[in-house]
Coordinates of C-alpha atoms in Angstrom, one line a residue:
M1 CA 0.0 -0.3 -0.1
N2 CA 1.6 3.4 -0.9
T3 CA 1.7 6.2 1.1
K4 CA -1.1 8.6 -0.5
T5 CA -3.4 5.5 -0.5
L6 CA -2.5 5.2 3.4
K7 CA -3.3 8.6 3.9
I8 CA -6.6 8.8 2.4
L9 CA -7.4 5.6 4.1
L10 CA -6.5 7.3 7.8
S11 CA -8.3 10.3 6.5
L12 CA -11.2 8.6 6.1
F13 CA -11.6 6.9 9.2
A14 CA -10.9 9.9 11.0
L15 CA -13.9 11.5 9.3
N16 CA -15.9 8.5 10.3
S17 CA -14.9 8.7 14.0
I18 CA -15.5 12.2 14.2
T19 CA -19.1 12.0 12.7
L20 CA -19.8 9.3 15.4
Y21 CA -18.3 10.9 17.7
L22 CA -20.9 14.1 17.0
Y23 CA -23.9 12.1 16.8
F24 CA -23.7 10.3 19.9
S25 CA -22.6 13.6 21.8
S26 CA -25.5 15.2 20.1
H27 CA -27.9 12.2 21.9
P28 CA -25.9 11.8 25.3
D29 CA -29.6 11.4 26.8
H30 CA -30.8 9.1 24.3
H31 CA -31.8 6.8 27.3
R32 CA -34.5 9.0 28.0
S33 CA -36.1 9.0 24.8
P34 CA -39.1 6.8 25.1
S35 CA -38.3 5.6 21.5
N36 CA -36.1 3.1 23.3
I37 CA -38.3 2.0 26.2
F38 CA -40.0 -0.8 24.5
G39 CA -37.5 -1.8 21.5
V40 CA -38.1 -1.3 18.0
S41 CA -38.8 -5.1 17.5
E42 CA -41.9 -4.8 19.5
Y43 CA -43.7 -3.1 16.5
S44 CA -41.7 -3.7 13.6
Q45 CA -43.6 -6.9 12.6
H46 CA -46.8 -5.2 12.5
H47 CA -45.8 -1.8 11.1
R48 CA -44.1 -0.7 8.3
P49 CA -42.0 2.7 9.7
L50 CA -42.1 6.3 7.8
S51 CA -39.3 7.6 6.9
V52 CA -37.3 10.0 8.8
K53 CA -34.5 12.6 8.3
P54 CA -31.6 12.5 10.3
W55 CA -30.4 15.7 12.3
P56 CA -27.8 17.4 10.2
I57 CA -24.2 18.1 12.0
L58 CA -24.4 21.9 13.3
P59 CA -21.2 24.0 14.0
S60 CA -22.9 25.5 16.5
Y61 CA -24.7 22.8 18.0
L62 CA -24.2 22.1 22.0
P63 CA -25.7 19.3 23.9
W64 CA -29.2 19.2 24.9
T65 CA -28.0 16.7 28.2
L66 CA -30.8 17.6 31.0
N67 CA -28.8 19.6 33.8
P68 CA -30.6 20.2 36.9
N69 CA -27.8 22.9 37.5
T70 CA -29.0 25.0 34.6
K71 CA -29.5 28.4 36.2
F72 CA -32.8 30.2 36.6
R73 CA -33.0 32.9 34.1
S74 CA -29.8 32.0 32.2
C75 CA -29.5 32.2 28.9
E76 CA -29.8 28.3 28.7
A77 CA -32.7 28.3 30.5
Y78 CA -34.3 30.8 28.0
F79 CA -32.8 29.4 24.9
G80 CA -32.0 25.8 25.5
N81 CA -32.4 23.1 28.2
G82 CA -33.9 24.8 30.8
Y83 CA -36.8 22.3 30.7
T84 CA -35.0 20.6 34.1
Q85 CA -38.1 19.6 36.1
R86 CA -39.1 16.3 35.1
V87 CA -42.9 15.0 36.3
D88 CA -44.2 11.8 35.5
P89 CA -48.1 11.8 36.0
L90 CA -48.1 8.1 34.3
K91 CA -45.3 5.9 34.1
P92 CA -44.7 3.4 32.0
A93 CA -45.7 -0.3 33.4
A94 CA -42.7 -2.3 34.5
E95 CA -41.0 -4.5 31.8
P96 CA -41.2 -7.8 33.4
H97 CA -44.9 -7.6 34.2
R98 CA -46.0 -6.6 30.5
K99 CA -48.0 -8.3 28.3
V100 CA -47.4 -8.1 25.0
L101 CA -50.4 -7.4 22.6
P102 CA -51.0 -7.4 18.9
G103 CA -49.7 -4.5 17.8
G104 CA -47.8 -3.8 20.8
A105 CA -47.5 -3.7 24.3
G106 CA -50.1 -2.2 26.8
G107 CA -49.4 0.3 29.2
G108 CA -48.9 3.8 27.9
W109 CA -47.1 6.6 29.8
F110 CA -46.9 10.6 29.9
R111 CA -44.4 12.8 31.3
C112 CA -43.4 16.5 31.4
Y113 CA -40.5 18.5 31.5
Y114 CA -40.9 22.2 33.1
S115 CA -39.2 25.4 32.5
E116 CA -39.2 27.8 35.2
T117 CA -37.8 30.2 33.6
L118 CA -40.3 30.4 30.6
R119 CA -43.2 28.8 32.7
S120 CA -43.7 26.2 30.2
S121 CA -43.2 22.4 29.6
V122 CA -42.3 20.1 26.8
C123 CA -44.6 17.1 27.5
E124 CA -44.3 13.5 26.1
G125 CA -46.1 10.4 25.8
G126 CA -46.5 6.9 24.5
R127 CA -49.6 5.1 23.0
I128 CA -51.6 7.7 22.9
R129 CA -54.7 7.6 20.5
M130 CA -56.3 10.6 18.7
I131 CA -59.9 11.0 17.9
P132 CA -60.1 13.5 15.3
D133 CA -63.7 13.5 15.5
K134 CA -63.6 14.7 18.9
I135 CA -61.4 17.7 17.9
S136 CA -63.8 20.7 16.8
M137 CA -62.1 22.7 14.2
S138 CA -62.0 23.1 10.3
R139 CA -60.1 20.5 8.4
G140 CA -57.3 22.6 7.3
G141 CA -54.8 22.4 4.5
E142 CA -57.1 23.7 1.7
K143 CA -56.2 26.3 -0.5
L144 CA -56.5 30.1 0.8
E145 CA -58.8 31.1 -1.8
S146 CA -61.5 28.1 -0.9
V147 CA -62.0 29.5 2.9
I148 CA -61.8 33.1 2.2
G149 CA -63.8 34.8 4.8
R150 CA -63.6 31.9 7.5
K151 CA -63.2 32.8 11.3
E152 CA -60.2 32.2 13.2
G153 CA -62.3 30.5 15.8
E154 CA -63.5 27.8 13.4
E155 CA -59.6 27.5 12.8
L156 CA -58.7 26.7 16.4
P157 CA -59.3 23.4 18.1
D158 CA -61.5 22.7 20.8
F159 CA -61.0 19.2 22.3
E160 CA -64.1 17.1 23.6
D161 CA -63.0 14.7 26.8
G162 CA -61.5 11.9 25.3
A163 CA -60.0 13.7 22.0
F164 CA -56.8 11.8 23.2
Q165 CA -56.5 8.8 25.4
I166 CA -53.7 7.0 26.8
E167 CA -53.9 2.9 27.2
V168 CA -53.2 1.7 30.7
A169 CA -53.2 -1.2 32.3
D170 CA -54.1 -0.3 35.6
R171 CA -57.9 -0.9 35.6
S172 CA -58.4 1.5 38.9
R173 CA -57.0 4.5 36.6
I174 CA -59.6 3.7 33.8
G175 CA -61.7 6.3 32.9
K176 CA -59.9 9.3 34.8
T177 CA -57.9 12.1 33.3
A178 CA -54.2 11.7 32.3
V179 CA -53.5 14.9 34.9
D180 CA -55.7 17.2 37.2
E181 CA -56.2 20.9 37.5
E182 CA -53.7 21.5 39.8
F183 CA -51.0 19.8 37.8
L184 CA -52.1 22.1 34.8
D185 CA -51.9 25.3 36.7
K186 CA -48.5 24.1 37.8
Y187 CA -46.7 22.7 34.8
V188 CA -49.0 24.1 32.0
Q189 CA -49.9 27.4 32.8
E190 CA -52.1 29.6 30.7
G191 CA -50.1 32.8 31.7
S192 CA -51.5 35.6 29.2
V193 CA -52.4 33.4 26.5
G194 CA -56.5 33.4 26.2
R195 CA -56.6 30.4 24.7
H196 CA -53.9 27.7 25.5
T197 CA -54.6 24.8 23.1
M198 CA -51.9 22.5 24.6
R199 CA -53.2 22.8 27.8
G200 CA -56.8 22.2 26.3
L201 CA -55.6 19.0 24.7
I202 CA -53.8 17.7 27.6
S203 CA -56.9 18.2 29.7
S204 CA -58.8 16.1 27.3
I205 CA -56.8 13.1 28.0
R206 CA -58.6 10.1 29.0
L207 CA -57.1 6.6 30.5
V208 CA -58.6 3.9 28.3
D209 CA -58.1 0.1 28.7
A210 CA -56.6 -2.1 25.8
D211 CA -60.3 -3.0 24.4
E212 CA -61.0 0.3 24.1
F213 CA -57.4 1.3 22.7
V214 CA -58.1 0.6 19.0
C215 CA -56.6 2.4 16.1
S216 CA -57.1 2.7 12.3
K217 CA -53.5 3.7 12.1
W218 CA -50.4 3.3 13.8
I219 CA -47.7 6.2 13.7
E220 CA -44.5 4.3 15.4
E221 CA -41.7 7.2 14.9
P222 CA -41.6 10.2 17.1
T223 CA -44.3 13.1 16.4
V224 CA -44.5 16.3 17.7
L225 CA -47.9 17.8 17.7
V226 CA -48.4 21.6 17.2
T227 CA -50.7 24.5 17.1
R228 CA -50.2 27.5 15.4
F229 CA -51.9 30.7 16.1
E230 CA -50.1 33.5 13.4
Y231 CA -49.1 31.1 11.1
A232 CA -48.9 33.4 8.2
N233 CA -46.8 35.8 9.9
L234 CA -43.0 34.8 9.5
F235 CA -41.7 36.3 13.1
H236 CA -44.8 34.2 15.0
T237 CA -44.2 31.0 12.7
V238 CA -40.4 30.9 13.4
T239 CA -41.6 31.0 17.1
D240 CA -43.3 27.9 16.3
W241 CA -40.5 26.5 14.3
Y242 CA -38.2 27.0 17.4
S243 CA -40.5 25.5 20.1
S244 CA -40.5 22.4 17.7
Y245 CA -37.0 22.2 17.3
V246 CA -36.4 22.6 21.6
A247 CA -39.2 20.0 21.7
S248 CA -37.5 17.5 19.8
R249 CA -33.8 17.9 21.3
V250 CA -35.2 18.2 24.9
T251 CA -36.8 14.7 24.7
G252 CA -33.5 13.5 22.7
L253 CA -35.3 12.2 19.6
P254 CA -32.4 10.6 17.7
N255 CA -34.0 11.6 14.1
R256 CA -36.2 14.8 13.2
P257 CA -39.8 14.0 14.1
H258 CA -43.0 13.7 12.1
L259 CA -45.1 16.7 12.7
V260 CA -49.3 16.8 13.1
F261 CA -50.5 20.1 12.8
V262 CA -53.2 20.5 15.5
D263 CA -55.0 23.2 14.2
G264 CA -57.3 23.9 10.9
H265 CA -55.6 26.5 9.0
C266 CA -55.3 26.7 5.5
E267 CA -52.5 25.7 3.4
A268 CA -49.5 28.6 3.7
P269 CA -46.5 29.3 2.0
L270 CA -44.4 28.8 5.4
E271 CA -45.4 25.2 5.2
E272 CA -42.4 24.5 2.7
T273 CA -40.0 25.1 5.9
W274 CA -42.3 23.1 8.2
R275 CA -41.7 19.9 5.8
T276 CA -38.0 20.9 5.1
L277 CA -36.8 21.1 8.6
F278 CA -38.9 18.0 10.1
S279 CA -39.6 14.8 8.5
S280 CA -43.3 14.6 7.5
L281 CA -46.2 16.7 8.1
T282 CA -50.0 16.0 8.2
Y283 CA -53.2 17.7 9.6
A284 CA -55.2 16.4 12.5
K285 CA -58.3 16.3 10.6
N286 CA -56.8 14.9 7.4
F287 CA -56.7 11.4 9.2
T288 CA -60.0 9.3 8.3
G289 CA -60.3 7.6 12.0
P290 CA -58.5 7.1 15.2
V291 CA -54.6 7.4 14.7
C292 CA -52.2 6.2 17.7
F293 CA -48.7 7.3 18.5
R294 CA -46.1 5.2 19.8
H295 CA -44.2 8.5 20.8
A296 CA -46.3 11.9 20.9
I297 CA -44.5 15.3 22.1
L298 CA -46.4 18.1 22.8
A299 CA -44.4 21.3 21.5
P300 CA -45.4 24.8 23.8
L301 CA -47.0 27.4 22.1
G302 CA -44.9 29.9 20.2
Y303 CA -45.9 32.4 22.6
E304 CA -44.0 30.7 25.6
T305 CA -40.3 31.1 23.7
A306 CA -37.6 33.2 24.6
L307 CA -37.8 34.9 21.2
F308 CA -41.7 35.9 21.9
K309 CA -41.4 36.5 25.8
G310 CA -38.3 38.9 25.2
L311 CA -40.5 41.8 23.4
F312 CA -42.0 42.2 26.9
Q313 CA -39.4 41.4 29.5
S314 CA -35.7 41.7 29.6
I315 CA -33.8 39.0 28.2
R316 CA -30.1 39.8 29.0
C317 CA -28.1 37.7 26.5
G318 CA -25.4 38.1 24.0
G319 CA -24.7 36.0 21.1
A320 CA -21.5 33.6 21.1
S321 CA -20.0 31.0 19.4
A322 CA -20.4 27.3 20.4
H323 CA -16.8 27.0 20.3
D324 CA -16.1 29.9 23.2
L325 CA -19.6 28.8 25.2
W326 CA -18.0 25.2 25.2
Q327 CA -14.4 26.2 26.5
N328 CA -15.9 29.1 28.9
P329 CA -19.5 28.7 29.8
D330 CA -21.2 31.9 30.2
D331 CA -24.5 32.1 31.8
H332 CA -24.9 35.7 30.1
K333 CA -24.3 34.4 26.2
T334 CA -26.0 31.6 23.8
A335 CA -25.5 30.2 20.7
R336 CA -28.9 28.3 20.3
L337 CA -30.3 31.0 18.1
S338 CA -27.0 30.4 15.9
E339 CA -27.8 26.5 16.2
F340 CA -31.1 26.9 15.2
G341 CA -30.2 29.4 12.0
E342 CA -27.9 26.6 10.8
M343 CA -30.8 24.4 11.2
I344 CA -32.7 26.0 8.9
R345 CA -29.7 26.5 6.5
A346 CA -28.9 22.8 6.5
A347 CA -32.4 21.6 6.0
F348 CA -32.2 23.6 2.8
G349 CA -29.1 21.8 1.7
F350 CA -27.1 24.8 2.3
P351 CA -23.6 24.3 3.4
L352 CA -22.4 25.6 7.0
D353 CA -19.2 26.9 6.5
R354 CA -19.3 29.2 4.3
H355 CA -19.1 32.0 6.9
H356 CA -15.8 31.5 7.3
I357 CA -15.2 33.0 4.0
R358 CA -15.6 36.1 2.4
K359 CA -15.1 36.9 -1.6
P360 CA -14.5 40.2 -2.5
I361 CA -14.1 39.5 -6.1
S362 CA -17.6 38.4 -6.0
G363 CA -18.3 41.6 -3.8
H364 CA -20.9 42.3 -1.0
N365 CA -24.5 41.6 -1.3
I366 CA -26.4 44.3 0.1
L367 CA -30.4 42.5 0.5
F368 CA -33.1 45.2 1.0
V369 CA -35.8 43.2 2.2
R370 CA -39.1 44.4 0.7
R371 CA -42.5 44.4 2.3
E372 CA -45.3 43.8 -0.5
D373 CA -48.6 43.1 -0.5
Y374 CA -50.0 39.6 -0.4
L375 CA -53.1 37.6 0.8
A376 CA -51.8 36.4 3.9
H377 CA -55.0 34.3 5.6
P378 CA -58.9 33.9 5.2
R379 CA -59.3 37.0 7.0
H380 CA -56.9 39.3 5.1
G381 CA -57.6 42.1 2.8
G382 CA -53.9 41.5 0.9
K383 CA -52.7 44.7 1.7
V384 CA -49.8 45.2 4.3
Q385 CA -49.0 47.9 6.2
T386 CA -46.7 50.8 4.9
R387 CA -43.7 51.0 7.3
L388 CA -41.7 53.0 5.0
S389 CA -43.9 55.1 2.9
N390 CA -41.1 55.8 0.5
E391 CA -39.3 52.3 0.2
Q392 CA -38.9 52.5 -3.2
E393 CA -37.5 55.6 -3.7
V394 CA -35.0 54.2 -0.9
F395 CA -34.2 51.1 -2.9
D396 CA -33.7 53.1 -6.1
A397 CA -31.5 55.3 -4.4
I398 CA -29.3 52.6 -3.0
N399 CA -29.1 50.5 -6.0
S400 CA -28.5 53.8 -8.1
W401 CA -25.5 54.6 -5.4
A402 CA -24.1 51.2 -5.4
P403 CA -22.4 51.0 -8.8
N404 CA -20.2 54.0 -8.2
H405 CA -18.9 52.8 -4.9
S406 CA -15.3 52.9 -5.7
E407 CA -13.8 50.7 -2.7
C408 CA -15.7 47.6 -3.1
K409 CA -18.1 45.7 -5.7
L410 CA -21.4 45.7 -4.1
N411 CA -24.8 43.6 -5.5
V412 CA -27.7 45.0 -4.4
V413 CA -30.8 42.5 -4.5
N414 CA -34.2 43.2 -4.5
G415 CA -35.9 41.0 -1.4
L416 CA -39.1 40.4 -3.4
F417 CA -40.0 38.1 -0.3
A418 CA -43.7 37.1 -0.4
H419 CA -43.5 36.1 -4.3
M420 CA -39.6 34.2 -3.8
P421 CA -39.7 30.6 -2.6
M422 CA -38.5 30.2 1.0
K423 CA -35.4 27.9 0.1
E424 CA -34.2 30.9 -2.0
Q425 CA -35.3 33.6 0.4
V426 CA -33.0 31.9 3.1
R427 CA -30.3 31.9 0.2
A428 CA -30.6 35.5 0.0
I429 CA -30.4 35.9 3.6
Q430 CA -27.3 33.5 3.6
D431 CA -25.2 35.5 0.8
A432 CA -25.9 38.5 2.4
S433 CA -23.0 41.0 3.8
V434 CA -25.6 43.7 4.8
I435 CA -29.5 43.2 5.4
V436 CA -31.6 46.4 5.4
G437 CA -35.3 46.8 5.6
A438 CA -38.1 48.5 7.3
H439 CA -39.4 46.9 10.5
G440 CA -41.5 43.7 9.3
A441 CA -41.5 40.1 9.8
G442 CA -39.5 39.3 6.9
L443 CA -36.6 40.5 8.8
T444 CA -36.9 37.3 11.1
H445 CA -34.9 35.5 8.5
I446 CA -31.9 37.2 10.1
I447 CA -32.1 34.1 12.5
S448 CA -30.4 32.5 9.4
A449 CA -27.7 35.0 8.9
T450 CA -24.4 34.2 8.9
P451 CA -22.2 35.7 12.0
N452 CA -20.4 38.5 9.8
T453 CA -23.8 39.8 8.7
V454 CA -24.9 43.5 9.5
I455 CA -28.6 44.4 10.0
L456 CA -29.3 47.6 9.3
E457 CA -33.4 48.2 10.5
I458 CA -35.1 51.5 9.0
I459 CA -37.8 51.9 12.1
S460 CA -41.1 54.2 11.9
S461 CA -42.2 56.0 14.9
Q462 CA -45.3 54.0 14.8
Y463 CA -43.2 50.6 14.5
R464 CA -40.6 50.7 17.6
R465 CA -40.4 47.4 18.2
P466 CA -37.5 45.1 19.6
H467 CA -37.9 42.0 17.8
F468 CA -34.9 42.2 15.2
Q469 CA -32.9 44.4 17.5
L470 CA -33.3 41.3 20.0
I471 CA -32.5 38.5 17.3
A472 CA -29.2 40.1 16.4
Q473 CA -28.0 41.0 20.0
W474 CA -29.1 37.0 20.8
K475 CA -26.8 36.3 17.8
G476 CA -24.4 38.4 18.3
L477 CA -24.9 40.2 15.2
E478 CA -23.9 43.8 14.4
Y479 CA -27.0 45.8 14.2
H480 CA -27.7 49.5 13.3
P481 CA -30.9 51.2 13.6
I482 CA -32.3 54.5 11.6
F483 CA -35.5 56.0 13.8
L484 CA -37.7 58.0 11.5
P485 CA -39.6 60.7 12.9
Q486 CA -42.7 59.3 10.6
S487 CA -42.7 57.1 7.9
Y488 CA -40.4 59.0 5.3
A489 CA -36.6 57.9 5.3
E490 CA -34.5 60.4 3.8
P491 CA -32.5 58.3 0.9
Q492 CA -29.0 60.2 1.5
E493 CA -29.3 59.4 5.5
V494 CA -29.7 55.2 4.3
I495 CA -26.9 56.2 1.9
D496 CA -24.6 57.5 4.8
K497 CA -25.1 54.7 7.1
L498 CA -24.6 51.9 4.3
S499 CA -21.3 53.6 3.5
N500 CA -20.2 53.5 7.3
I501 CA -20.9 50.3 7.9
L502 CA -19.6 49.1 4.7
K503 CA -16.1 51.2 6.2
G504 CA -16.4 48.3 9.1
L505 CA -16.2 45.6 6.2
G506 CA -13.3 46.7 4.5
C507 CA -14.9 49.1 2.3

């Protein structure tokens, strides 16, 4: 064997070893995952598993190991695994006494991980049966044009008693609820949410015996149940994406889970990303009969994430690299939003090492995120609120100025996101050196921006809200605001600000 061949083999061995190490270190708590409680063979002869997507390797990933010493209101408690208090209202039957039944063993289970910092829980259970006919809501997933005028109340779920059921072997518990009101008040608090759908779902769970536990379909693989509220708004949808991602990591899932939308919202463009991030997507009402989940996870509402709560309470966290935090843990810094941004980019197939490289030959991209009219949901008139009254004028001024900038080649990108596929939106964000835009949900995309990206937000007097300043802060991105006396921006002021930003980039 020659030296060159030996080097190639050693390199491949080293790469394989690193990959295996990263995989197993990324799931150090896999024994907590109920997927392994009964063993795969129990169901494999009865049910054909659905295909699942593996987790990508993320440069900013840090282990999600359950750590009871996570400090209250630390950055990890807000953005990562602060769900440190485990409660088991229904424990699985002891293994030696279990009776194996066709389709799987009897005896389900239910537990929650509670975060004192966020005052919410990630809950999960096994052998859970969902009866769609006991959930009052519209079917969901329809074409928007076919449901114009439908009221929001029709799209959110109301649960009858027994809409969800768990099989139990203990006959003394048959017919009872899985949890009582005291449990809900402590671990699934309503807070400021007027209609807490996850609380309603858990409240509906009834315990049944094996004879009643009949399923028209079994889903063996872990499945996250999600209720969306403002599903057409990118900011609120990102909070739901993040909540589902966190729930998947907290429960130690070895692969990306399937999703079931427990709501009746119509089809929306943002579903493209839901389907890309996770293994599959189904609407609850699209099942034709009772469906049983071997392992179901209940994602907290998007309103319960730090992304939303930070709008009303002070979350003093800065962004840092995972490498720095691994070597020097800091309760006031986080890499979790960078990790999630990488998750989005990786899900769309983009390489994750490009933020280390700047290519001055191709120039710097200045992405101008535009606000466009589009029909968002059945109750929407198709017109967006104006946040920058002379947006076109400002864009045209930047477009005329950029070719004359002598220090660096500048490419101005017209970010017409409302009419771009989501993958192209993420690509534009990833490739941007500077992201400019009026305050609006489209700027939420900065969660996927690379570490050297600079944010310039133009803020009118009526929309002085901290959404994007906070995301930039939590990711460690350079951020600059322009505060307007009303909604008109002087184009030259924007150009002057851009010039100063570019100087910082070596231009």
